[in-house]
mmCIF file of N, CA, C and O in Angstrom:
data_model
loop_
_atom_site.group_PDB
_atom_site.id
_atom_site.type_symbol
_atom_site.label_atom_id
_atom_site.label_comp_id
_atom_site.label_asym_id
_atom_site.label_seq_id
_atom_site.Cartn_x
_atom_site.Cartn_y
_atom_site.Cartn_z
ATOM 1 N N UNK A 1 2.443 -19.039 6.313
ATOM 2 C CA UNK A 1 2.031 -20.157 7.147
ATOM 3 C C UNK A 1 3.137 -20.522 8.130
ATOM 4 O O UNK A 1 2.816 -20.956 9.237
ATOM 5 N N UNK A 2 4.697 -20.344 7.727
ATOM 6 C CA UNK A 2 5.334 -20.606 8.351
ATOM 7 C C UNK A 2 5.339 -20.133 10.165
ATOM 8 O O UNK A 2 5.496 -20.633 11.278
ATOM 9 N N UNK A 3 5.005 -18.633 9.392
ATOM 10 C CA UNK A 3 5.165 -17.531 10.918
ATOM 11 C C UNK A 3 4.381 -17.531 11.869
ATOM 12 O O UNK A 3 4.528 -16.925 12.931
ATOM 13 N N UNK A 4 2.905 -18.663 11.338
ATOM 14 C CA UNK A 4 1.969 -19.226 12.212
ATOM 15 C C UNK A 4 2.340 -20.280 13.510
ATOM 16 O O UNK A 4 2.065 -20.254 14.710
ATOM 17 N N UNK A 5 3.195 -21.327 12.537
ATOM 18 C CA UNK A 5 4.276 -22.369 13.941
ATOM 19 C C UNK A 5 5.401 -21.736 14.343
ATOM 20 O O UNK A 5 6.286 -22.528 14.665
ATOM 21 N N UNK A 6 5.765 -20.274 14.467
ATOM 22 C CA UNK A 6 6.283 -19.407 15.631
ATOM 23 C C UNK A 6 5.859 -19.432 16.431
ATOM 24 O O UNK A 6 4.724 -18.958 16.467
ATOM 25 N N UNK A 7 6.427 -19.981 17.627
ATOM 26 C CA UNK A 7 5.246 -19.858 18.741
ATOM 27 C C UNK A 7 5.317 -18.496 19.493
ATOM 28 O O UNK A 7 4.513 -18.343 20.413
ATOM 29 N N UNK A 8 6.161 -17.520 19.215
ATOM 30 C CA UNK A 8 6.581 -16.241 19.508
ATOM 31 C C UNK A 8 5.583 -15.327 18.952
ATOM 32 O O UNK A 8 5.087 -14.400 19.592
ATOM 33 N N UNK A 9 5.270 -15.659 17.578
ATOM 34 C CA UNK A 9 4.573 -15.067 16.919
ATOM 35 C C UNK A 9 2.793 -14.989 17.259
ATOM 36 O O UNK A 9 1.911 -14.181 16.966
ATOM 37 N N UNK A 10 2.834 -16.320 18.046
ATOM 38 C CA UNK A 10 1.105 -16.605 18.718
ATOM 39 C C UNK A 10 0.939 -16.383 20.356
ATOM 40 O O UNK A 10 -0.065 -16.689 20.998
ATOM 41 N N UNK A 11 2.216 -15.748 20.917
ATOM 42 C CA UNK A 11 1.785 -15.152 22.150
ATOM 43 C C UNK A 11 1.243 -13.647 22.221
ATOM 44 O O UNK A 11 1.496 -12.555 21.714
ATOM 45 N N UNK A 12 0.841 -13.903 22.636
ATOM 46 C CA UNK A 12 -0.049 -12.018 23.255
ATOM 47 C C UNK A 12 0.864 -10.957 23.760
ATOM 48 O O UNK A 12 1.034 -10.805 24.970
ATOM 49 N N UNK A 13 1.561 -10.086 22.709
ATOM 50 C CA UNK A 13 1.957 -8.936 23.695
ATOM 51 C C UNK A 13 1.581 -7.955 23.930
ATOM 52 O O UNK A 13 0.980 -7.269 23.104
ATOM 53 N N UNK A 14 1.916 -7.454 25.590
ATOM 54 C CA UNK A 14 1.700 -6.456 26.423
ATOM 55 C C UNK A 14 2.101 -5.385 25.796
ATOM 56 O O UNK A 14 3.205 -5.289 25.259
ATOM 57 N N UNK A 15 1.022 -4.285 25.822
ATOM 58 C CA UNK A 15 1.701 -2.993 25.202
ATOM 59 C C UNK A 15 0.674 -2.518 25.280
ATOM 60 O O UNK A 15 -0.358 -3.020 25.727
ATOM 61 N N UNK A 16 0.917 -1.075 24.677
ATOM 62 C CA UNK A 16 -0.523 0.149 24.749
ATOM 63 C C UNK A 16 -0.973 -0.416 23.554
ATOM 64 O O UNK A 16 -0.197 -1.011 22.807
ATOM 65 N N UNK A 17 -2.858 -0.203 23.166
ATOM 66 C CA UNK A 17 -3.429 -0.639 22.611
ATOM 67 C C UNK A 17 -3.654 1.317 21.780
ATOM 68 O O UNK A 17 -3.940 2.434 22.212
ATOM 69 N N UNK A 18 -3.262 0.624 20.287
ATOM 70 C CA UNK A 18 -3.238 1.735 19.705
ATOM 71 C C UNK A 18 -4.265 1.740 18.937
ATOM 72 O O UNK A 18 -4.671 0.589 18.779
ATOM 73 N N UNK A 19 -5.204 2.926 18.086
ATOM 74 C CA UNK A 19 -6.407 2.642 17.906
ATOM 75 C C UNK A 19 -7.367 4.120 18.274
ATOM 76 O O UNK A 19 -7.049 5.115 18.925
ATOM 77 N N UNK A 20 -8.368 3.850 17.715
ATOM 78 C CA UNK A 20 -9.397 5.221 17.979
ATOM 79 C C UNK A 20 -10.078 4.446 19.362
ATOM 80 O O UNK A 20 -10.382 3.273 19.576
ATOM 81 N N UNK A 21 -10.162 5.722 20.203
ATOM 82 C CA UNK A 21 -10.642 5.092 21.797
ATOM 83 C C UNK A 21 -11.975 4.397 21.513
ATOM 84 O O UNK A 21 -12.405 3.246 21.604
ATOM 85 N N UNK A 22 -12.390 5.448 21.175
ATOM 86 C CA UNK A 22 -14.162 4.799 20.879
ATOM 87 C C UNK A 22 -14.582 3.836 20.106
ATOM 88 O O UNK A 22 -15.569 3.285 20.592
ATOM 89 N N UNK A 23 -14.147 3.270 18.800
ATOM 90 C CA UNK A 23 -14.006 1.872 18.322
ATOM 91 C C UNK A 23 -13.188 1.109 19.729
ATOM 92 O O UNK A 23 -13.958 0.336 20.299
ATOM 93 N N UNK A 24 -12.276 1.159 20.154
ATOM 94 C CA UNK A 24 -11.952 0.332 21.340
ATOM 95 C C UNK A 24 -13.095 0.066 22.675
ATOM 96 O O UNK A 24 -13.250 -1.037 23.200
ATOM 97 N N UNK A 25 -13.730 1.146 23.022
ATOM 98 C CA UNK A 25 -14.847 1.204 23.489
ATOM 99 C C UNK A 25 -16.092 0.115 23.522
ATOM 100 O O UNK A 25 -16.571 -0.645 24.364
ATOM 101 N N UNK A 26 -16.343 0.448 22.184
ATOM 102 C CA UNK A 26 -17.310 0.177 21.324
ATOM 103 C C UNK A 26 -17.444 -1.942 21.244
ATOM 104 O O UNK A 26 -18.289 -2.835 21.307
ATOM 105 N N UNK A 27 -15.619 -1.695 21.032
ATOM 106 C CA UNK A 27 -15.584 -3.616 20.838
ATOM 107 C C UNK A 27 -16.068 -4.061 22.502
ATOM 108 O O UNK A 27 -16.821 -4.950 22.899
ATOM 109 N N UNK A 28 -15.248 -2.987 23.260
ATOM 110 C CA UNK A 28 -15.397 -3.999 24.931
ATOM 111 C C UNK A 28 -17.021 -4.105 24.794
ATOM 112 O O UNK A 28 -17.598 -5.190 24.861
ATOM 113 N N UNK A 29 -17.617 -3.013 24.618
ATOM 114 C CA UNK A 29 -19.166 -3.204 25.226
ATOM 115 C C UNK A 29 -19.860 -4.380 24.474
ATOM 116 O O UNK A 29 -20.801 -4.955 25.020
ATOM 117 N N UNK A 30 -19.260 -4.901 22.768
ATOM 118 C CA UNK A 30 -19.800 -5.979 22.427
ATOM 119 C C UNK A 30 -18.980 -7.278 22.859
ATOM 120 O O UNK A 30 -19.382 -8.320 22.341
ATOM 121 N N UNK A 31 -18.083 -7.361 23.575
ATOM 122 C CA UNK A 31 -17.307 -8.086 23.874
ATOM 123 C C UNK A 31 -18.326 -8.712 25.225
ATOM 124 O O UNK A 31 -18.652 -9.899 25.248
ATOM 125 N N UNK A 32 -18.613 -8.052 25.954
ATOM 126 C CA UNK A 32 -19.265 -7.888 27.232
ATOM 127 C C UNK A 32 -20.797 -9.149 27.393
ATOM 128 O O UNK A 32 -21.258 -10.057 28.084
ATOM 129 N N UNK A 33 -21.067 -8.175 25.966
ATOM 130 C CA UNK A 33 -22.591 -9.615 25.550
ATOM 131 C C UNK A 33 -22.031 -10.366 25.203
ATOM 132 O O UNK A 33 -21.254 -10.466 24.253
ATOM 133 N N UNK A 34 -22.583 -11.443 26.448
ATOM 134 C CA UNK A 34 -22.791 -12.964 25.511
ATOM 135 C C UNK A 34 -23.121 -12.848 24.657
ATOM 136 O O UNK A 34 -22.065 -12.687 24.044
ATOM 137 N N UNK A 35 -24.173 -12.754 23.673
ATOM 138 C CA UNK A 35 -25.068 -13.349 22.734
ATOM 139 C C UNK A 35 -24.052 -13.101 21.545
ATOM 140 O O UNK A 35 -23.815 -13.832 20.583
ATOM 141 N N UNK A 36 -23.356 -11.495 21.974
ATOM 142 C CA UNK A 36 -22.363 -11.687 20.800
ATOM 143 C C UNK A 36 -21.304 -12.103 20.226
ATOM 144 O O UNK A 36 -20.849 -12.145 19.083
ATOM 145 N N UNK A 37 -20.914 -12.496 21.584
ATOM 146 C CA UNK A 37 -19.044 -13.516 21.993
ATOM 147 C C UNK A 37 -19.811 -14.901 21.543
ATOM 148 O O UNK A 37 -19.038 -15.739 21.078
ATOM 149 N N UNK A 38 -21.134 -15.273 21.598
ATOM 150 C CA UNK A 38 -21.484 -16.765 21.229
ATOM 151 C C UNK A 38 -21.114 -16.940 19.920
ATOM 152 O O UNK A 38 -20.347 -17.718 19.354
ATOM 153 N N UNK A 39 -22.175 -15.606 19.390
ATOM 154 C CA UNK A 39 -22.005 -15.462 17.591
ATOM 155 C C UNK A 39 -20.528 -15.576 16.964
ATOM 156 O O UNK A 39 -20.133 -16.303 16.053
ATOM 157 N N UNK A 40 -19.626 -14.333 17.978
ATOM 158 C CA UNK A 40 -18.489 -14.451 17.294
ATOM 159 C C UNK A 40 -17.580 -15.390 17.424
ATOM 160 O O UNK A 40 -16.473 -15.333 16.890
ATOM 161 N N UNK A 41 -17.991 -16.337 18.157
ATOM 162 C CA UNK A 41 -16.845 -17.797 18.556
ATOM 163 C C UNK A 41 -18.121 -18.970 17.500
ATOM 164 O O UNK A 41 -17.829 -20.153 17.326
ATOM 165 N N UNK A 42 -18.743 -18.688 17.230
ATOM 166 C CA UNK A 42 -19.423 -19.623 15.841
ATOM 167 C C UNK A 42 -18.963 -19.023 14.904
ATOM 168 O O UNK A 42 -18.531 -19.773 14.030
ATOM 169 N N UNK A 43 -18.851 -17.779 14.671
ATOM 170 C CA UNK A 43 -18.486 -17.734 13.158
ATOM 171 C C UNK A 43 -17.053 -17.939 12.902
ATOM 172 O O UNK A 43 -16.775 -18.416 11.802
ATOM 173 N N UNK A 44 -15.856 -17.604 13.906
ATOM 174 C CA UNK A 44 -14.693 -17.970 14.283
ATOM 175 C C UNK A 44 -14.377 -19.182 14.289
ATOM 176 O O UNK A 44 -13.156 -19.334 14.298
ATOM 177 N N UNK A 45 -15.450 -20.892 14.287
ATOM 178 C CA UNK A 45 -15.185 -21.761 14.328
ATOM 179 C C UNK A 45 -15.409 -22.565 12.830
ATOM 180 O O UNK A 45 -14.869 -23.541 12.310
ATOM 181 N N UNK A 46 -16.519 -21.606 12.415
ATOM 182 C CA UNK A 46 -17.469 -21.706 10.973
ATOM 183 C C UNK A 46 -16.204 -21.196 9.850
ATOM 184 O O UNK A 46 -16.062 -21.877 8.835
ATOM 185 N N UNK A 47 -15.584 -20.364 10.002
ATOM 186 C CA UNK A 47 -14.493 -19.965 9.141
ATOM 187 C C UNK A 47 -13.205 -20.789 9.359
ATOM 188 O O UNK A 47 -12.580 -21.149 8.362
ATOM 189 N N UNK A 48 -12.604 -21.230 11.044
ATOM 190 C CA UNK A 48 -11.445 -21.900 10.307
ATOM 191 C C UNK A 48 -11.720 -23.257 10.586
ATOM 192 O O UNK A 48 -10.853 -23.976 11.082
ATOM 193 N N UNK A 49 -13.317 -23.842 10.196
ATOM 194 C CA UNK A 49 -13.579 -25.315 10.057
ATOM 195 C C UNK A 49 -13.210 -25.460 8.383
ATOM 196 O O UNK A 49 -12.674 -26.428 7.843
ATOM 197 N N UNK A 50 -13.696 -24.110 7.702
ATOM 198 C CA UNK A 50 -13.743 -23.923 6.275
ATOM 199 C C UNK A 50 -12.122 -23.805 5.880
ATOM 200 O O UNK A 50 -11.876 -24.522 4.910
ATOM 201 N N UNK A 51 -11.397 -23.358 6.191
ATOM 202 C CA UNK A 51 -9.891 -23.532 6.187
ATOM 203 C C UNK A 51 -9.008 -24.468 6.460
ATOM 204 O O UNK A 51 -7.932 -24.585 5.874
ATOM 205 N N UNK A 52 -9.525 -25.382 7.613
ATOM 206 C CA UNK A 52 -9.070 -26.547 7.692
ATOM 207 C C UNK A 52 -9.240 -27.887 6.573
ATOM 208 O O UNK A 52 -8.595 -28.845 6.146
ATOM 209 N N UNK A 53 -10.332 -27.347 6.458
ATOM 210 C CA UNK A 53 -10.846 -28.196 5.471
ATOM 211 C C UNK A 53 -10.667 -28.469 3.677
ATOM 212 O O UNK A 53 -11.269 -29.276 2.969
ATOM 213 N N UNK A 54 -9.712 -27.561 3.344
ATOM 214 C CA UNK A 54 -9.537 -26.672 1.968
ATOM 215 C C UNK A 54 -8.856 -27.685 1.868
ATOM 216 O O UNK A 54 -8.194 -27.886 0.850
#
C-alpha cells in the first residue's frame, strides 16, 4: 500500500510496450468501443467502490 502514495510509482512510463502483438491488437480494438470502455470503467468503479469500502 505504501508504494501506492509513490507518486513515481503512479506515473505512466514511456517505453516499448512488451507483450504478444496481437493480444496488444486485440485490447486497442476493444479499447476503441465505447460500449466496452463504458463496461470497463463500471466494473473498474464497481471493484474499487468494493475496496474502498472494506
Amino acid at each position: 500500500m505504501k508504494r501506492l502514495m509513490n507518486k513515481d510509482e503512479r506515473e505512466i512510463k514511456q517505453g516499448k510496450i512488451r507483450g504478444d502483438p496481437r493480444k496488444i491488437d486485440e485490447y486497442r480494438k476493444r479499447i476503441s468501443d465505447d460500449a466496452y470502455l463504458d463496461h470497463a470503467i463500471s466494473k473498474i468503479a464497481t471493484d474499487l467502490s468494493h475496496y474502498l469500502t472494506k
